[in-house]
Tab-separated table of C-alpha atoms in Angstrom:
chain	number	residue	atom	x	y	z
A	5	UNK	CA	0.000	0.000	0.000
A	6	UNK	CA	1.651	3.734	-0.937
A	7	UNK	CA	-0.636	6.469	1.214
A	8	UNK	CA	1.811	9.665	0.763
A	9	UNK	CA	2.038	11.070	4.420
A	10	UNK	CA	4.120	14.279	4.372
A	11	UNK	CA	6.030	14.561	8.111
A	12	UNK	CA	4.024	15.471	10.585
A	13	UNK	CA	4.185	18.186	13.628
A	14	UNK	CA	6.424	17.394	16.315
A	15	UNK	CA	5.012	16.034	19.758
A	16	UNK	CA	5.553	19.899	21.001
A	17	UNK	CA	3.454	21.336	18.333
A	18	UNK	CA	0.297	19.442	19.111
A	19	UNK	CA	0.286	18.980	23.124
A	20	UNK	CA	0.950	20.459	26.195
A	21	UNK	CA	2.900	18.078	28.480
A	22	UNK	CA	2.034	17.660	32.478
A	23	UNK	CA	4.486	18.832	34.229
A	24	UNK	CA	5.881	21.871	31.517
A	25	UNK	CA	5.937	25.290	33.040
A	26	UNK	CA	3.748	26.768	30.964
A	27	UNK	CA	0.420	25.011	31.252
A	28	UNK	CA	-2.050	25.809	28.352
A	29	UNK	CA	-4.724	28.537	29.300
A	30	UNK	CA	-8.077	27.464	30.263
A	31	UNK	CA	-10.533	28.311	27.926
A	32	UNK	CA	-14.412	28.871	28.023
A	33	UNK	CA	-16.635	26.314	26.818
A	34	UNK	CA	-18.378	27.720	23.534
A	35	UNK	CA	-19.216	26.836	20.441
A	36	UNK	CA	-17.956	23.385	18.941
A	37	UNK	CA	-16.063	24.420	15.413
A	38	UNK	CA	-17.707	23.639	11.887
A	39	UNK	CA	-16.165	19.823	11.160
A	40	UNK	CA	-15.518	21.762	7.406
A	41	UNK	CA	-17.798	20.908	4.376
A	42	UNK	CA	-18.543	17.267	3.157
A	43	UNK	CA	-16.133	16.596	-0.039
A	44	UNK	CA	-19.144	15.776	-1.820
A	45	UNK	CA	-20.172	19.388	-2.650
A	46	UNK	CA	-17.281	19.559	-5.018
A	47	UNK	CA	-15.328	15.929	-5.522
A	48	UNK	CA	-16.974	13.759	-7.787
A	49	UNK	CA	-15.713	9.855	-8.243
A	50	UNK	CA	-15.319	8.188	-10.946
A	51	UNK	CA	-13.296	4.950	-12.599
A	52	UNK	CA	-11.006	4.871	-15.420
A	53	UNK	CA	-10.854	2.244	-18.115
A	54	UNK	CA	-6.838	1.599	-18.899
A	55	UNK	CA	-6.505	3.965	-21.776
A	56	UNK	CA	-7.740	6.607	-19.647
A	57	UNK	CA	-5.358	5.597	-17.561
A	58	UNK	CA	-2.825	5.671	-20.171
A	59	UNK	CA	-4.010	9.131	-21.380
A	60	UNK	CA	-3.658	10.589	-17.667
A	61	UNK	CA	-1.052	8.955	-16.517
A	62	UNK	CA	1.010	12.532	-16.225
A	63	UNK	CA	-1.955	14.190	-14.137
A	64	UNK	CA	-1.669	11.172	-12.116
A	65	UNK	CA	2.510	11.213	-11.641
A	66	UNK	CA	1.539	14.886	-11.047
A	67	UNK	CA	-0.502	14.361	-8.075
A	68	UNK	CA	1.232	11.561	-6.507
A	69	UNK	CA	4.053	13.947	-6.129
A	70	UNK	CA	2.029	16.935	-5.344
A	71	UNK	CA	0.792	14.913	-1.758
A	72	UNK	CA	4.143	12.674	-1.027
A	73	UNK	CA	6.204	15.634	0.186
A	74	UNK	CA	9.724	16.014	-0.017
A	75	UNK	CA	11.409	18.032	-2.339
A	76	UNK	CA	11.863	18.521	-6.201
A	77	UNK	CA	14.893	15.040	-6.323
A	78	UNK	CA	12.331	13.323	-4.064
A	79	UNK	CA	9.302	13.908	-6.444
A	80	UNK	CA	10.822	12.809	-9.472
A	81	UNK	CA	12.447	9.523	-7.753
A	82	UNK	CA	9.190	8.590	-6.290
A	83	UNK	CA	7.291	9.322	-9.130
A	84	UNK	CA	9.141	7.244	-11.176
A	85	UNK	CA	8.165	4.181	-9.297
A	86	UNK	CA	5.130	4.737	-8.477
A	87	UNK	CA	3.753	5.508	-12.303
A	88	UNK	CA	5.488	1.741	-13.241
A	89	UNK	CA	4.257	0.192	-9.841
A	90	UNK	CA	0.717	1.409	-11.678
A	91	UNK	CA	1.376	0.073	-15.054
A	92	UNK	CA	2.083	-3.551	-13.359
A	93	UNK	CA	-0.846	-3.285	-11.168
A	94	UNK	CA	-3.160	-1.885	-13.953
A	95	UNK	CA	-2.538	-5.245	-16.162
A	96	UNK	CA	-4.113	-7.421	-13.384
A	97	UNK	CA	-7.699	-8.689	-14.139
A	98	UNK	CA	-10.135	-6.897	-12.055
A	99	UNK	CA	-7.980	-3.796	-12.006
A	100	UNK	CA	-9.976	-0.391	-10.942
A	101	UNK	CA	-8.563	2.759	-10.407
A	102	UNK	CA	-10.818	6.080	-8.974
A	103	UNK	CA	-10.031	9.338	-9.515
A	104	UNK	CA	-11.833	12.159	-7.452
A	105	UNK	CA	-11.829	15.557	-8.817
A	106	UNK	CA	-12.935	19.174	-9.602
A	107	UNK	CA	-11.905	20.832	-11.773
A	108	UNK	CA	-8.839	19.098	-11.265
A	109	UNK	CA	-7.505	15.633	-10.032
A	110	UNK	CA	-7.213	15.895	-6.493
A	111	UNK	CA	-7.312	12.233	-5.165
A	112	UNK	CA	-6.923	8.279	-6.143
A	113	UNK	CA	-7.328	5.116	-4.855
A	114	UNK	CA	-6.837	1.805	-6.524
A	115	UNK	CA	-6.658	-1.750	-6.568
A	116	UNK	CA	-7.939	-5.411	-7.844
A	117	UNK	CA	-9.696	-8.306	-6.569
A	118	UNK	CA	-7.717	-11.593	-5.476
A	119	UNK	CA	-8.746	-14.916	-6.359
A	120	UNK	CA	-7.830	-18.477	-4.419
A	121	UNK	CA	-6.481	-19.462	-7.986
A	122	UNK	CA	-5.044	-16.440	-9.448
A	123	UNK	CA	-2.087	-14.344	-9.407
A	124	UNK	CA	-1.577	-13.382	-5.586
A	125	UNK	CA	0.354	-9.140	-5.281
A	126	UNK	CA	3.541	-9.654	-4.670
A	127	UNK	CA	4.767	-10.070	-0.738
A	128	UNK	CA	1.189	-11.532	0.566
A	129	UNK	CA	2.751	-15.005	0.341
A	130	UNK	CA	3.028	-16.287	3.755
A	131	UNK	CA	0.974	-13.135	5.331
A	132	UNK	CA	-2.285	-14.374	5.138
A	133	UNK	CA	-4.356	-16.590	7.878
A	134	UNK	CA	-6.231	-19.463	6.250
A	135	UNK	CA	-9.648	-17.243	6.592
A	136	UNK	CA	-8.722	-15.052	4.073
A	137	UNK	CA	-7.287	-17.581	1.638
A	138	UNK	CA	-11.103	-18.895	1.464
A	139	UNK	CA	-11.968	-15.365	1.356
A	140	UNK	CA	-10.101	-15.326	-1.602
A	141	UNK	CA	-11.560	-18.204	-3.150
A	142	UNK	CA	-15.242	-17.316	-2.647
A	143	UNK	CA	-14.085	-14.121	-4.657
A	144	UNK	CA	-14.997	-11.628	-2.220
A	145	UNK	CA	-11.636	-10.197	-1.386
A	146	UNK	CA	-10.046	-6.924	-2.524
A	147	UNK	CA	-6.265	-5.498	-2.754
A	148	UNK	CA	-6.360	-1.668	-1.907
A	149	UNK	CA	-2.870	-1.260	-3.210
A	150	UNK	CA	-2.433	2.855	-3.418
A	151	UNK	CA	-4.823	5.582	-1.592
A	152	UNK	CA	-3.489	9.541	-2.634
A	153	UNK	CA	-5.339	12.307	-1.258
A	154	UNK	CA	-4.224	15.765	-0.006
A	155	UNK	CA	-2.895	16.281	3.489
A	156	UNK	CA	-5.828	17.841	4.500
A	157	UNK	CA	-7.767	14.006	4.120
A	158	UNK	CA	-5.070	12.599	6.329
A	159	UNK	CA	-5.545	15.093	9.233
A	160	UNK	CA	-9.134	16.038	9.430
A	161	UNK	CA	-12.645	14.236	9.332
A	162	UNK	CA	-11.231	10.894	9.344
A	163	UNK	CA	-13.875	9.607	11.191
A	164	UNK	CA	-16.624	10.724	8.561
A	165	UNK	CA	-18.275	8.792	6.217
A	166	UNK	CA	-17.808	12.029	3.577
A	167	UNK	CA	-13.850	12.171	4.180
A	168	UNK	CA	-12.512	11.561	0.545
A	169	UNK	CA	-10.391	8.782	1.925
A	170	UNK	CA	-13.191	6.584	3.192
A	171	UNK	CA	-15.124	7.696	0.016
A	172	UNK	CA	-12.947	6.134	-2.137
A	173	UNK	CA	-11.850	3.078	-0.502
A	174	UNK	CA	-15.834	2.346	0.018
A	175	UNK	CA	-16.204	2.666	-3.702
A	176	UNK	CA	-13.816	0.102	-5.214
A	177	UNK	CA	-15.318	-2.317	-2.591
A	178	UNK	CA	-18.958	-1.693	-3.502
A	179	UNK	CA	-18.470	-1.905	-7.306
A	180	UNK	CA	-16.443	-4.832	-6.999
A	181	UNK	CA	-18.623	-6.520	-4.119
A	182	UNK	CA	-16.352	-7.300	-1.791
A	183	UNK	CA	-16.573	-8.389	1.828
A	184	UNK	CA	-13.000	-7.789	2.745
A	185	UNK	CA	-10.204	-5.356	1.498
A	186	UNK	CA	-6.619	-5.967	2.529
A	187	UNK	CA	-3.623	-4.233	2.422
A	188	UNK	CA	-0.045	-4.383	2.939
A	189	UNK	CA	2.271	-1.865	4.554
A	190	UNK	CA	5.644	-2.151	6.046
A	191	UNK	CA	6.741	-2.597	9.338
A	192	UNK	CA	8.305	0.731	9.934
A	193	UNK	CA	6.007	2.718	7.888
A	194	UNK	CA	3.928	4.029	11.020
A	195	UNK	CA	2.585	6.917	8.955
A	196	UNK	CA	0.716	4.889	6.415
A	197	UNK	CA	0.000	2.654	9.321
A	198	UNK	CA	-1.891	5.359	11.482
A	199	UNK	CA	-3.437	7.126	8.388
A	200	UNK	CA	-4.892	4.228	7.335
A	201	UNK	CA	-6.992	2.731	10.908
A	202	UNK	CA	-7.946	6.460	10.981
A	203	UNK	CA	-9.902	5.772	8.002
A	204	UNK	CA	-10.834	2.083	9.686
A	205	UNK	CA	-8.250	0.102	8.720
A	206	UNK	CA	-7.490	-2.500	11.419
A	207	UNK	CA	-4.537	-5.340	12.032
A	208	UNK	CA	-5.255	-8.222	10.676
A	209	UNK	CA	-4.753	-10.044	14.170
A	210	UNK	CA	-6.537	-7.669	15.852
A	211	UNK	CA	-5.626	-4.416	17.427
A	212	UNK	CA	-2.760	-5.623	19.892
A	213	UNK	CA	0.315	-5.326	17.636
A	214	UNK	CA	2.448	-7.254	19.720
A	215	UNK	CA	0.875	-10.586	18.256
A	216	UNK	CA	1.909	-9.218	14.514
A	217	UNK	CA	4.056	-12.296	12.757
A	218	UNK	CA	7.868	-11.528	12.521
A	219	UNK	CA	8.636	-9.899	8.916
A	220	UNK	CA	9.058	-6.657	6.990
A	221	UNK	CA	5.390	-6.117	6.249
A	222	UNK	CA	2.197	-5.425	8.560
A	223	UNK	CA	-1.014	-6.608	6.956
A	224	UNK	CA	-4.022	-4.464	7.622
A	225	UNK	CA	-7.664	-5.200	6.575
A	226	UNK	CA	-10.880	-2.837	6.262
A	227	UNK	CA	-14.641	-4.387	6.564
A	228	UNK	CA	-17.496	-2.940	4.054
């Protein structure tokens, strides 16, 4: 799974710790802020066939380095590999990948549906209980393999149906009817990790990472 999580604030910016000298000032209860505007006012979804995907593959290169962070050498590294980890994930059967947009492109998500029998992405071998192998079988299991969205998606409303996030990960389960999506992340990426059970992603053996199998990947897995 790629989520692009530019660095966050430091500990300091976001909390006051017991104990500091300067405790934070009490404030008076009042109004609870606006949560912001559902993206549905503006973002529309929609699925590309694979020569649309062909014909905007720079608009999508473009915003994969637009929300990955990093600078200019960074962008054009990552770029690189992510536009041909697309072109070998767009030739598997099943393949969907959602754009949202306005007037311009300003989110994806993407990904294919695993069979018992069929080509499994590359690194689930030995991940997966035997539950979700006859998941797999029954056809009603899903590889989210890529989620882009702006910053903005990662940090706020994560916890609403509307956030763009959830929006599109719901989507390429409903049109593909799946029960189960799954993902795969690794170990030390604890960005990707937290952006993704903010949007209701949970470990695959539960929420106690301590009983995660040794090895560089975590799997993580997302009811409908």
């Amino acid at each position: 799974m790629t989520v692009n999580v530019p660095a966050a604030p430091t500990t300091t910016e976001l909390l006051w710790r017991p104990g500091g000298s300067h405790p934070p000032a009490t404030r008076k209860p009042g109004p609870r802020p606006e949560r912001g505007s559902s993206p549905r006012e503006g973002q529309r979804l929609r699925a590309l066939t694979r020569r649309q995907i062909e014909d905007h593959l720079q608009e999508l290169g473009d915003l994969y380095a637009e929300t990955s962070g990093g600078g200019p050498w960074a962008w054009n590294q990552a770029r690189s590999a992510f536009l041909r980890r697309l072109a070998a994930d767009a030739r598997r059967p099943g393949f969907e990948l959602l754009i949202a947009e306005t007037t311009a492109l300003t989110g994806c998500a993407y990904g294919f549906p695993v069979r018992g029998d069929g080509p499994w992405w590359e690194g689930f071998d030995g991940y997966l209980p035997g539950w979700l192998l006859r998941l797999a079988a029954s056809g009603r299991l899903f590889v989210i393999s890529g989620i882009h969205v702006p910053s903005r998606v990662r940090r706020q409303n994560q916890d609403r149906a509307w956030n763009l996030a959830r929006r599109l990960q719901k989507r390429l389960l409903t049109d593909h009817g799946a029960a189960l999506a799954v993902t795969l992340v690794k170990r030390s990426d604890h960005r990707t990790v937290e952006a993704l059970r903010s949007w209701g992603w949970r470990y695959i053996e539960g929420d106690t990472p301590r009983t995660a199998p040794l090895g560089p990947f975590r799997v993580l897995v997302l009811d409908t």
